[in-house]
Coordinates of C-alpha atoms in Angstrom, one line a residue:
G280 CA 13.1 9.1 2.7
A281 CA 11.7 12.5 1.7
V282 CA 9.6 12.8 4.9
L283 CA 12.6 12.0 7.1
S284 CA 14.8 14.4 5.1
A285 CA 12.5 17.3 6.3
G286 CA 13.5 16.3 9.9
F287 CA 17.2 16.1 9.0
L288 CA 16.9 19.6 7.6
V289 CA 15.8 21.0 10.9
K290 CA 18.4 18.9 12.8
Q291 CA 21.2 20.5 10.6
R292 CA 19.9 23.9 11.7
G293 CA 20.2 22.9 15.3
G294 CA 16.6 22.2 16.0
S295 CA 15.3 20.2 18.9
P296 CA 13.5 16.8 18.6
E297 CA 10.2 18.7 19.0
D298 CA 11.2 21.1 16.2
I299 CA 12.0 18.1 14.0
M300 CA 8.7 16.4 14.6
A301 CA 6.8 19.7 14.1
M302 CA 8.5 20.2 10.7
I303 CA 7.8 16.6 9.6
F304 CA 4.1 16.7 10.4
G305 CA 3.8 20.3 9.1
V306 CA 5.0 19.4 5.6
C307 CA 3.0 16.2 5.7
F308 CA -0.1 18.1 6.5
F309 CA 0.3 20.4 3.5
G310 CA 1.5 17.6 1.4
A311 CA -1.9 15.9 1.9
L312 CA -3.4 18.9 0.0
V313 CA -1.6 17.7 -3.1
Q314 CA -3.5 14.4 -3.0
I315 CA -6.8 16.2 -2.2
A316 CA -6.3 18.6 -5.2
L317 CA -5.2 15.7 -7.5
S318 CA -8.3 13.7 -6.6
R319 CA -10.4 16.4 -8.3
C320 CA -8.4 16.1 -11.5
I321 CA -8.5 12.3 -12.0
S322 CA -10.8 12.5 -15.0
Q323 CA -8.4 14.9 -16.8
L324 CA -5.6 12.2 -16.4
R325 CA -7.4 9.5 -18.4
R326 CA -4.6 9.4 -20.9
V327 CA -2.2 8.6 -18.1
I328 CA -4.4 6.4 -15.9
T329 CA -4.8 3.6 -18.4
P330 CA -5.3 -0.2 -17.7
L331 CA -1.8 -0.7 -19.1
V332 CA -0.2 1.7 -16.6
T333 CA -2.2 0.5 -13.7
G334 CA -1.6 -3.1 -14.5
I335 CA 2.2 -2.5 -14.5
V336 CA 2.0 -0.6 -11.2
I337 CA -0.1 -3.3 -9.6
T338 CA 2.2 -6.0 -10.8
L339 CA 5.2 -4.1 -9.4
I340 CA 3.4 -3.5 -6.1
G341 CA 2.7 -7.2 -5.7
V342 CA 6.2 -8.3 -6.7
S343 CA 7.7 -5.8 -4.2
L344 CA 5.4 -7.0 -1.4
I345 CA 6.3 -10.6 -2.0
K346 CA 9.9 -9.7 -1.0
V347 CA 8.5 -8.3 2.2
G348 CA 6.5 -11.4 2.9
V349 CA 9.5 -13.7 2.2
T350 CA 11.7 -11.6 4.4
D351 CA 9.2 -12.0 7.3
L352 CA 8.9 -15.7 6.6
G353 CA 12.6 -16.1 7.0
G354 CA 12.6 -14.4 10.4
G355 CA 12.5 -10.7 9.6
F356 CA 15.0 -8.1 8.3
N357 CA 18.5 -8.6 9.7
A358 CA 17.3 -11.3 12.0
P359 CA 20.2 -13.3 13.5
D360 CA 18.4 -16.6 12.8
F361 CA 17.2 -15.6 9.3
G362 CA 16.3 -18.7 7.3
A363 CA 16.4 -21.0 10.2
P364 CA 14.5 -24.3 9.6
V365 CA 12.1 -23.5 12.4
N366 CA 11.2 -20.1 10.8
L367 CA 10.6 -21.7 7.4
A368 CA 8.5 -24.5 9.0
L369 CA 6.3 -22.0 10.9
G370 CA 5.8 -19.9 7.7
A371 CA 5.0 -22.9 5.6
F372 CA 2.6 -24.2 8.3
V373 CA 0.7 -21.0 8.4
L374 CA 0.6 -20.8 4.6
A375 CA -0.7 -24.4 4.4
V376 CA -3.4 -23.7 7.0
I377 CA -4.7 -20.6 5.2
I378 CA -4.7 -22.4 1.8
A379 CA -6.6 -25.4 3.3
L380 CA -9.2 -23.3 5.1
N381 CA -9.6 -21.1 2.0
R382 CA -10.7 -24.2 0.0
S383 CA -13.4 -25.0 2.5
T384 CA -17.0 -25.1 1.4
T385 CA -18.1 -23.3 4.6
P386 CA -18.2 -19.5 4.0
W387 CA -17.3 -18.6 7.6
V388 CA -14.3 -20.8 7.5
R389 CA -13.0 -19.2 4.3
L390 CA -13.6 -15.7 5.7
S391 CA -11.7 -16.5 8.9
A392 CA -8.8 -18.3 7.1
I393 CA -6.3 -15.5 7.8
I394 CA -7.2 -15.0 11.4
I395 CA -7.3 -18.7 12.1
G396 CA -3.9 -19.1 10.4
L397 CA -2.4 -16.4 12.4
A398 CA -3.8 -17.8 15.7
V399 CA -2.8 -21.4 14.9
G400 CA 0.6 -20.2 13.8
S401 CA 1.2 -18.1 16.9
L402 CA 0.2 -21.1 19.0
A403 CA 2.7 -23.3 17.1
A404 CA 5.3 -20.6 17.6
W405 CA 4.7 -20.6 21.3
F406 CA 5.1 -24.4 21.5
S407 CA 8.3 -24.2 19.5
G408 CA 9.8 -21.4 21.6
K409 CA 9.7 -18.8 18.9
L410 CA 6.9 -16.8 20.7
V411 CA 7.8 -15.8 24.3
P412 CA 5.1 -13.5 25.6
Q413 CA 6.6 -10.3 27.0
P414 CA 5.1 -8.4 30.0
L415 CA 3.3 -5.2 29.2
H416 CA 4.8 -2.7 31.6
D417 CA 4.4 1.1 31.7
L418 CA 1.5 1.3 29.3
P419 CA -1.6 3.3 30.0
L420 CA -5.0 1.7 29.9
I421 CA -6.3 4.2 27.3
S422 CA -4.3 6.7 25.2
V423 CA -6.1 9.5 23.5
P424 CA -4.0 11.3 20.7
M425 CA -3.5 15.0 20.9
P426 CA -3.6 17.2 17.8
F427 CA -0.3 18.9 16.9
R428 CA 1.4 17.5 20.0
F429 CA 4.9 18.7 18.8
G430 CA 3.8 22.0 17.3
F431 CA 3.5 23.0 13.7
N432 CA 6.2 24.2 11.2
F433 CA 6.7 24.5 7.5
D434 CA 9.5 25.0 5.0
W435 CA 9.3 25.1 1.2
S436 CA 12.6 23.4 0.7
A437 CA 11.4 20.5 2.8
F438 CA 7.9 20.5 1.3
L439 CA 8.7 20.1 -2.4
P440 CA 10.2 16.6 -2.2
V441 CA 7.4 15.5 0.1
A442 CA 4.8 16.9 -2.3
L443 CA 6.4 14.9 -5.1
I444 CA 6.2 11.8 -3.0
Y445 CA 2.5 12.4 -2.4
L446 CA 2.0 12.7 -6.2
I447 CA 3.7 9.4 -6.7
S448 CA 1.7 7.8 -3.9
S449 CA -1.4 8.9 -5.7
I450 CA -0.3 6.9 -8.8
E451 CA 0.2 3.8 -6.6
T452 CA -3.3 4.4 -5.1
V453 CA -4.8 4.4 -8.5
G454 CA -3.2 1.0 -9.2
D455 CA -4.4 -0.4 -5.9
L456 CA -7.9 0.9 -6.5
T457 CA -7.9 -0.6 -10.0
A458 CA -7.0 -4.0 -8.6
N459 CA -9.7 -3.5 -6.0
C460 CA -12.3 -2.9 -8.7
M461 CA -11.2 -6.0 -10.5
L462 CA -11.4 -8.2 -7.4
A463 CA -14.8 -6.7 -6.5
R464 CA -16.1 -7.3 -10.0
Q465 CA -16.5 -3.6 -10.7
P466 CA -15.7 -1.8 -14.0
I467 CA -12.2 -0.6 -14.6
S468 CA -13.2 2.0 -17.1
G469 CA -16.0 4.6 -17.5
P470 CA -17.6 7.1 -15.1
S471 CA -18.1 4.8 -12.2
Y472 CA -14.5 3.7 -12.3
L473 CA -13.2 7.3 -12.3
A474 CA -15.6 8.2 -9.5
R475 CA -14.0 5.4 -7.4
L476 CA -10.6 6.7 -8.2
K477 CA -11.5 10.2 -7.1
G478 CA -13.0 9.0 -3.9
G479 CA -10.0 6.8 -3.1
V480 CA -7.3 9.4 -3.8
L481 CA -9.4 12.0 -1.8
G482 CA -9.7 9.5 1.1
D483 CA -5.9 9.1 1.0
G484 CA -5.4 12.8 1.2
V485 CA -7.8 13.3 4.0
S486 CA -6.5 10.4 6.0
C487 CA -2.9 11.7 5.6
M488 CA -4.0 15.1 6.8
I489 CA -5.7 13.6 9.9
A490 CA -2.6 11.5 10.5
A491 CA -0.4 14.6 10.5
T492 CA -2.8 16.4 12.8
F493 CA -2.4 13.6 15.4
S494 CA 1.4 13.2 15.0
A495 CA 1.3 10.1 12.8
F496 CA 3.2 9.5 9.6
P497 CA 1.5 9.6 6.2
N498 CA -0.5 6.5 5.1
T499 CA -1.8 5.3 1.8
T500 CA -4.1 2.7 0.3
F501 CA -2.9 -0.6 1.4
A502 CA -2.3 -3.1 -1.5
Q503 CA -2.3 -6.0 0.9
N504 CA -6.0 -5.5 1.5
N505 CA -6.6 -6.6 -2.1
G506 CA -5.0 -9.9 -1.2
V507 CA -7.5 -10.2 1.7
I508 CA -10.4 -9.6 -0.7
Q509 CA -9.0 -12.2 -3.0
L510 CA -8.8 -14.8 -0.2
T511 CA -12.1 -14.0 1.6
G512 CA -14.3 -13.0 -1.3
V513 CA -15.6 -10.0 0.7
A514 CA -15.4 -6.6 -1.0
S515 CA -18.3 -4.8 0.8
R516 CA -17.7 -1.2 1.7
Y517 CA -19.9 -1.7 4.8
V518 CA -17.5 -4.3 6.1
G519 CA -14.6 -1.8 5.6
L520 CA -16.6 0.8 7.6
Y521 CA -17.2 -1.6 10.5
I522 CA -13.6 -2.8 10.6
G523 CA -12.4 0.8 10.5
A524 CA -14.6 1.6 13.5
V525 CA -13.3 -1.4 15.4
L526 CA -9.7 -0.5 14.6
F527 CA -10.4 3.1 15.7
V528 CA -11.6 1.9 19.1
L529 CA -8.7 -0.7 19.5
G530 CA -6.2 2.1 18.7
L531 CA -7.2 3.8 22.0
F532 CA -5.8 0.8 23.9
P533 CA -2.0 0.5 23.8
H534 CA -2.1 -3.0 25.2
I535 CA -3.8 -4.3 22.1
G536 CA -1.1 -3.0 19.8
A537 CA 1.7 -4.3 22.1
I538 CA 0.1 -7.8 22.0
V539 CA -0.2 -7.8 18.2
Q540 CA 3.4 -6.7 17.8
Q541 CA 4.5 -9.9 19.5
I542 CA 3.3 -12.2 16.7
P543 CA 6.5 -13.8 15.3
K544 CA 7.6 -12.6 11.9
P545 CA 7.6 -16.1 10.3
V546 CA 3.9 -16.4 11.2
L547 CA 3.1 -13.0 9.6
G548 CA 5.2 -13.9 6.5
G549 CA 3.3 -17.2 6.0
A550 CA 0.0 -15.3 6.1
T551 CA 1.0 -12.4 3.9
L552 CA 2.9 -14.3 1.2
V553 CA -0.2 -15.6 -0.5
M554 CA -2.0 -12.2 -0.1
F555 CA 0.9 -10.3 -1.7
G556 CA 1.0 -12.9 -4.5
S557 CA -2.7 -12.2 -5.1
V558 CA -1.9 -8.5 -5.7
A559 CA 0.7 -9.4 -8.4
A560 CA -1.8 -11.8 -9.9
A561 CA -4.4 -9.0 -10.1
G562 CA -1.9 -6.9 -12.0
V563 CA -1.2 -9.6 -14.5
R564 CA -4.9 -10.1 -15.0
I565 CA -5.3 -6.4 -15.9
L566 CA -2.4 -6.6 -18.3
A567 CA -4.0 -9.7 -19.9
Q568 CA -7.2 -7.8 -20.6
S569 CA -5.4 -4.9 -22.4
P570 CA -4.6 -5.2 -26.1
L571 CA -1.0 -6.4 -26.1
D572 CA 0.4 -5.0 -29.3
R573 CA 4.0 -4.1 -29.9
R574 CA 3.7 -0.8 -28.2
S575 CA 2.2 -2.3 -25.1
M576 CA 4.7 -5.1 -24.9
L577 CA 7.6 -2.6 -25.2
I578 CA 6.1 -0.4 -22.4
I579 CA 5.6 -3.5 -20.2
A580 CA 9.0 -4.9 -20.8
T581 CA 10.8 -1.5 -20.2
S582 CA 8.8 -0.6 -17.1
L583 CA 9.2 -4.0 -15.5
G584 CA 12.9 -4.0 -16.4
V585 CA 13.5 -0.6 -14.9
G586 CA 11.4 -1.2 -11.8
L587 CA 12.7 -4.6 -10.9
G588 CA 16.2 -3.8 -12.0
I589 CA 16.5 -0.8 -9.7
A590 CA 14.9 -2.8 -6.9
S591 CA 17.5 -5.5 -7.3
Q592 CA 20.4 -3.1 -7.3
P593 CA 19.5 -0.2 -4.9
A594 CA 23.1 1.1 -5.0
L595 CA 22.6 2.0 -8.7
L596 CA 21.3 5.5 -7.8
H597 CA 23.5 6.3 -4.8
Q598 CA 25.7 8.8 -6.7
L599 CA 22.7 10.8 -8.0
P600 CA 21.0 13.7 -6.2
K601 CA 18.9 12.8 -3.2
L602 CA 15.7 14.0 -5.0
V603 CA 16.3 11.5 -7.8
Q604 CA 17.0 8.7 -5.3
N605 CA 13.7 9.5 -3.5
L606 CA 11.8 9.4 -6.8
F607 CA 13.2 6.2 -8.2
D608 CA 14.4 4.2 -5.2
S609 CA 11.5 1.7 -5.4
A610 CA 10.3 -0.6 -8.2
I611 CA 6.8 0.9 -7.9
T612 CA 7.8 4.5 -8.5
S613 CA 10.6 3.9 -11.0
G614 CA 8.5 1.4 -13.1
G615 CA 5.3 3.5 -12.8
I616 CA 7.0 6.7 -13.9
T617 CA 8.6 4.8 -16.8
A618 CA 5.2 3.4 -17.9
I619 CA 3.6 6.9 -17.7
V620 CA 6.3 8.6 -19.7
M621 CA 6.4 5.9 -22.4
C622 CA 2.6 6.0 -22.7
L623 CA 2.7 9.7 -23.3
L624 CA 5.7 9.7 -25.7
I625 CA 4.9 6.6 -27.8
P626 CA 1.9 7.2 -29.9
E627 CA -0.9 4.6 -29.8
S628 CA -1.9 2.9 -33.0
K629 CA -5.3 3.9 -34.3
V630 CA -6.5 0.3 -34.4
A631 CA -5.6 -0.3 -30.8
A632 CA -7.2 3.0 -29.7
A633 CA -10.4 2.2 -31.5
T634 CA -10.5 -1.3 -30.0
T635 CA -10.0 0.1 -26.5
D636 CA -12.7 2.7 -26.9
D637 CA -15.2 0.1 -28.2
V638 CA -14.9 -2.1 -25.1
P639 CA -18.2 -2.0 -23.2
E640 CA -18.2 -1.2 -19.5
P641 CA -18.9 -4.4 -17.5
E642 CA -22.1 -4.6 -15.6
P643 CA -21.4 -3.8 -11.9
V644 CA -22.0 -6.7 -9.5
E645 CA -24.0 -5.9 -6.3
Q646 CA -21.8 -6.5 -3.3
P647 CA -22.9 -8.3 -0.1
R648 CA -23.7 -6.1 2.8

């Protein structure tokens, strides 16, 4: 919302479509500097970035994503046949295939469960008539992105809301990375944990800056990938580097993206539902490892109540200023900010603080290459 509002500001001034895009990517480019600067200050935010806060944020991320998965399983947002039996059957079939393959004793079968599930589901959708391959016309064989294709522009009034969104996105990234550490059997406290957070938030900022340079919208750490790690058991950074290189090459061929976009929504929903649920489960696991005294239970209850409550009634904030709506319009941001504010305002008992400080850092587990 805040990113698009920068474009609306230019439109109200009579700007052309190119001027709108130049403003959007300009403020996004400088907004990425907020994340880059914040990544250097993660260690100073240890009072804010606690297992309690990250557990709440991760749980809210997972619960929010589950809604996306269920929507796709039903046929997609505003689909005319939403909830049709054939859609539910396709999604359930893909989900069952992934679960069955994930329980296999053969490692390669487990690792390929999601890809096989998508392939088998797409084949079933083709037989049922839900997948009708579309011709790929007017697409170049190779498309190389150009830096600042629409120009470059900047405005402080458009930048400030975007900078705030980048700040909130960094909080979400911390939650995602904490879940990633848990799934990868890495410590969620201590110097190595903070180093991972610094690198992750820095990577987000750099990737957003590169995205703005090549006329793409901001991106952030993807919580769904934690679900993939949970299902496959692969958390190696080397695998991530290889996959990143493959995706970089595939991105140069528009036909690949056009083919992937034809996968029916129910098939995607069946595949993502279990992954999104894994993200929520990771958040619950982090909360379970925190000392759940009265203070913690109060923070958890209030944060989840605010986050899920606003998510269930989006119209609740429609009469407030646009900046407030952009800040609190999702369960993740509203619940996360609530958790941070309450952790700062409600003093921690000395007994709980001593218990938390005495918890030894887990031994890191060497990851497969």
